[in-house]
Amino acid sequence: GAGVSQSPRYKVAKRGQDVALRCDPISGHVSLFWYQQALGQGPEFLTYFQNEAQLDKSGLPSDRFFAERPEGSVSTLKIQRTQQEDSAVYLCASSFYGTGGSINEQFFGPGTRLTVL
Amino acid sequence: QQQVKQSPQSLIVQKGGISIINCAYENTAFDYFPWYQQFPGKGPALLIAIRPDVSEKKEGRFTISFNKSAKQFSLHIMDSQPGDSATYFCAASITNAGKSTFGDGTTLTVKP
C-alpha cells in the first residue's frame, strides 16, 4: 500500500525498558510528524521533521523521548526508561509539502499502541 | 490551556439524521481547520478542511461551517449512516508551523 506504515503495531514494555517505534512515511513526503494519543483523547503533537531536519520538538514530554529521521525518510521515535504514563498510541503522519506549501495536509499511519507495565 | 475545545463528547443520531459537532478555538493565528475521522485501531483520516477566508465548505454529505468572529467551527454530517459511526476530531494549525492542535474527539453512533 501507499499509506503511512508503523511498526510494531503493538508493544508491551516493562517499566524502565527502552523502546523504538518506527514510521515509514508515504514515499516522497517531505514532512513527518509524531503525535501521542492517550486513551479517549485527541492526538498531541510531539515533534516534526522536514526531510532530515528536526524543526520542532516542543511537544516531547521529557528528555527520555528522542526522535530521528537520518536520511529524510524513515523515522524512529525512541523512549528511554519507559514509565507507565508513556502508555498511549503513538501516531506518525506525513505531508507532501514542507514549509511554504500545504504542510497542514497530513496523512496518518495506524499507530503503535504502547503499553508499559 | 486547551486551545481547541470540542463538543459534545458523544453523540447518538438516527440513520438519516443530521450529526453536528462543534469546536471552539482560542489562538487567532490558526488558519487551517481540518476535521478527521478515526475508526478503532486506525489512524485519523482527513475528512474535510477549511481556511478562515470562507464561512462554509461542503464535500458530499460533510459540511464545515466557520465563524471567525466567534472563533468557532462545526461539522455537519447530513443523512447520517451507520458507517459514519466513528470518532471525529477537529483540529487547528498555523500554515507553515507544522503541528496540529486537536480537540478531544466526539464519538458518533448512528443507529439503524
PDB file of N, CA, C and O in Angstrom, chain B residues 71-96:
ATOM      1  N   LYS B  71     -14.825  32.568  16.738  1.00  0.00           N
ATOM      2  CA  LYS B  71     -13.760  31.577  16.855  1.00  0.00           C
ATOM      3  C   LYS B  71     -14.345  30.182  17.070  1.00  0.00           C
ATOM      4  O   LYS B  71     -13.951  29.435  17.978  1.00  0.00           O
ATOM      5  N   GLN B  72     -15.301  29.855  16.194  1.00  0.00           N
ATOM      6  CA  GLN B  72     -15.963  28.555  16.281  1.00  0.00           C
ATOM      7  C   GLN B  72     -16.107  27.954  14.885  1.00  0.00           C
ATOM      8  O   GLN B  72     -16.228  28.682  13.891  1.00  0.00           O
ATOM      9  N   PHE B  73     -16.102  26.631  14.826  1.00  0.00           N
ATOM     10  CA  PHE B  73     -16.393  25.950  13.580  1.00  0.00           C
ATOM     11  C   PHE B  73     -17.066  24.622  13.900  1.00  0.00           C
ATOM     12  O   PHE B  73     -16.920  24.090  15.013  1.00  0.00           O
ATOM     13  N   SER B  74     -17.842  24.152  12.952  1.00  0.00           N
ATOM     14  CA  SER B  74     -18.622  22.949  13.210  1.00  0.00           C
ATOM     15  C   SER B  74     -18.646  22.042  11.986  1.00  0.00           C
ATOM     16  O   SER B  74     -18.462  22.493  10.855  1.00  0.00           O
ATOM     17  N   LEU B  75     -18.864  20.771  12.268  1.00  0.00           N
ATOM     18  CA  LEU B  75     -19.009  19.754  11.226  1.00  0.00           C
ATOM     19  C   LEU B  75     -20.459  19.289  11.214  1.00  0.00           C
ATOM     20  O   LEU B  75     -21.009  18.937  12.266  1.00  0.00           O
ATOM     21  N   HIS B  76     -21.051  19.319  10.037  1.00  0.00           N
ATOM     22  CA  HIS B  76     -22.404  18.799   9.854  1.00  0.00           C
ATOM     23  C   HIS B  76     -22.318  17.576   8.949  1.00  0.00           C
ATOM     24  O   HIS B  76     -21.733  17.656   7.854  1.00  0.00           O
ATOM     25  N   ILE B  77     -22.898  16.474   9.394  1.00  0.00           N
ATOM     26  CA  ILE B  77     -22.976  15.273   8.573  1.00  0.00           C
ATOM     27  C   ILE B  77     -24.448  15.066   8.225  1.00  0.00           C
ATOM     28  O   ILE B  77     -25.272  14.773   9.106  1.00  0.00           O
ATOM     29  N   MET B  78     -24.761  15.260   6.966  1.00  0.00           N
ATOM     30  CA  MET B  78     -26.141  15.107   6.513  1.00  0.00           C
ATOM     31  C   MET B  78     -26.428  13.641   6.218  1.00  0.00           C
ATOM     32  O   MET B  78     -25.516  12.873   5.885  1.00  0.00           O
ATOM     33  N   ASP B  79     -27.712  13.261   6.333  1.00  0.00           N
ATOM     34  CA  ASP B  79     -28.119  11.894   6.011  1.00  0.00           C
ATOM     35  C   ASP B  79     -27.158  10.885   6.652  1.00  0.00           C
ATOM     36  O   ASP B  79     -26.579  10.026   5.983  1.00  0.00           O
ATOM     37  N   SER B  80     -26.964  10.998   7.958  1.00  0.00           N
ATOM     38  CA  SER B  80     -26.006  10.152   8.663  1.00  0.00           C
ATOM     39  C   SER B  80     -26.312   8.671   8.462  1.00  0.00           C
ATOM     40  O   SER B  80     -27.490   8.255   8.466  1.00  0.00           O
ATOM     41  N   GLN B  81     -25.248   7.887   8.291  1.00  0.00           N
ATOM     42  CA  GLN B  81     -25.351   6.454   8.036  1.00  0.00           C
ATOM     43  C   GLN B  81     -24.622   5.669   9.126  1.00  0.00           C
ATOM     44  O   GLN B  81     -23.675   6.174   9.729  1.00  0.00           O
ATOM     45  N   PRO B  82     -25.028   4.418   9.372  1.00  0.00           N
ATOM     46  CA  PRO B  82     -24.321   3.608  10.376  1.00  0.00           C
ATOM     47  C   PRO B  82     -22.820   3.530  10.121  1.00  0.00           C
ATOM     48  O   PRO B  82     -22.025   3.471  11.062  1.00  0.00           O
ATOM     49  N   GLY B  83     -22.408   3.555   8.860  1.00  0.00           N
ATOM     50  CA  GLY B  83     -20.988   3.535   8.524  1.00  0.00           C
ATOM     51  C   GLY B  83     -20.243   4.794   8.925  1.00  0.00           C
ATOM     52  O   GLY B  83     -19.006   4.805   8.913  1.00  0.00           O
ATOM     53  N   ASP B  84     -20.982   5.844   9.302  1.00  0.00           N
ATOM     54  CA  ASP B  84     -20.356   7.077   9.781  1.00  0.00           C
ATOM     55  C   ASP B  84     -19.969   6.956  11.260  1.00  0.00           C
ATOM     56  O   ASP B  84     -19.320   7.859  11.808  1.00  0.00           O
ATOM     57  N   SER B  85     -20.414   5.886  11.918  1.00  0.00           N
ATOM     58  CA  SER B  85     -20.109   5.705  13.340  1.00  0.00           C
ATOM     59  C   SER B  85     -18.592   5.609  13.527  1.00  0.00           C
ATOM     60  O   SER B  85     -17.944   4.702  12.999  1.00  0.00           O
ATOM     61  N   ALA B  86     -18.044   6.552  14.251  1.00  0.00           N
ATOM     62  CA  ALA B  86     -16.596   6.683  14.402  1.00  0.00           C
ATOM     63  C   ALA B  86     -16.336   7.808  15.399  1.00  0.00           C
ATOM     64  O   ALA B  86     -17.274   8.419  15.916  1.00  0.00           O
ATOM     65  N   THR B  87     -15.076   8.070  15.663  1.00  0.00           N
ATOM     66  CA  THR B  87     -14.699   9.226  16.473  1.00  0.00           C
ATOM     67  C   THR B  87     -14.229  10.337  15.546  1.00  0.00           C
ATOM     68  O   THR B  87     -13.441  10.093  14.631  1.00  0.00           O
ATOM     69  N   TYR B  88     -14.729  11.525  15.774  1.00  0.00           N
ATOM     70  CA  TYR B  88     -14.399  12.675  14.937  1.00  0.00           C
ATOM     71  C   TYR B  88     -13.591  13.682  15.749  1.00  0.00           C
ATOM     72  O   TYR B  88     -13.933  13.989  16.891  1.00  0.00           O
ATOM     73  N   PHE B  89     -12.528  14.171  15.144  1.00  0.00           N
ATOM     74  CA  PHE B  89     -11.671  15.160  15.784  1.00  0.00           C
ATOM     75  C   PHE B  89     -11.624  16.428  14.942  1.00  0.00           C
ATOM     76  O   PHE B  89     -11.424  16.358  13.729  1.00  0.00           O
ATOM     77  N   CYS B  90     -11.780  17.558  15.595  1.00  0.00           N
ATOM     78  CA  CYS B  90     -11.451  18.806  14.937  1.00  0.00           C
ATOM     79  C   CYS B  90      -9.998  19.135  15.274  1.00  0.00           C
ATOM     80  O   CYS B  90      -9.440  18.616  16.252  1.00  0.00           O
ATOM     81  N   ALA B  91      -9.408  19.962  14.460  1.00  0.00           N
ATOM     82  CA  ALA B  91      -8.031  20.361  14.694  1.00  0.00           C
ATOM     83  C   ALA B  91      -7.842  21.770  14.156  1.00  0.00           C
ATOM     84  O   ALA B  91      -8.681  22.291  13.408  1.00  0.00           O
ATOM     85  N   ALA B  92      -6.742  22.372  14.561  1.00  0.00           N
ATOM     86  CA  ALA B  92      -6.399  23.707  14.093  1.00  0.00           C
ATOM     87  C   ALA B  92      -4.884  23.809  13.990  1.00  0.00           C
ATOM     88  O   ALA B  92      -4.164  23.197  14.790  1.00  0.00           O
ATOM     89  N   SER B  93      -4.435  24.561  13.014  1.00  0.00           N
ATOM     90  CA  SER B  93      -2.994  24.735  12.867  1.00  0.00           C
ATOM     91  C   SER B  93      -2.697  26.068  12.203  1.00  0.00           C
ATOM     92  O   SER B  93      -3.593  26.752  11.697  1.00  0.00           O
ATOM     93  N   ILE B  94      -1.433  26.426  12.244  1.00  0.00           N
ATOM     94  CA  ILE B  94      -0.938  27.621  11.595  1.00  0.00           C
ATOM     95  C   ILE B  94      -0.135  27.178  10.383  1.00  0.00           C
ATOM     96  O   ILE B  94       0.781  26.359  10.522  1.00  0.00           O
ATOM     97  N   THR B  95      -0.498  27.663   9.218  1.00  0.00           N
ATOM     98  CA  THR B  95       0.205  27.273   7.995  1.00  0.00           C
ATOM     99  C   THR B  95       1.701  27.497   8.170  1.00  0.00           C
ATOM    100  O   THR B  95       2.129  28.532   8.660  1.00  0.00           O
ATOM    101  N   ASN B  96       2.467  26.497   7.772  1.00  0.00           N
ATOM    102  CA  ASN B  96       3.923  26.519   7.847  1.00  0.00           C
ATOM    103  C   ASN B  96       4.477  26.252   9.235  1.00  0.00           C
ATOM    104  O   ASN B  96       5.684  26.151   9.388  1.00  0.00           O
TER     105      ASN B  96
END
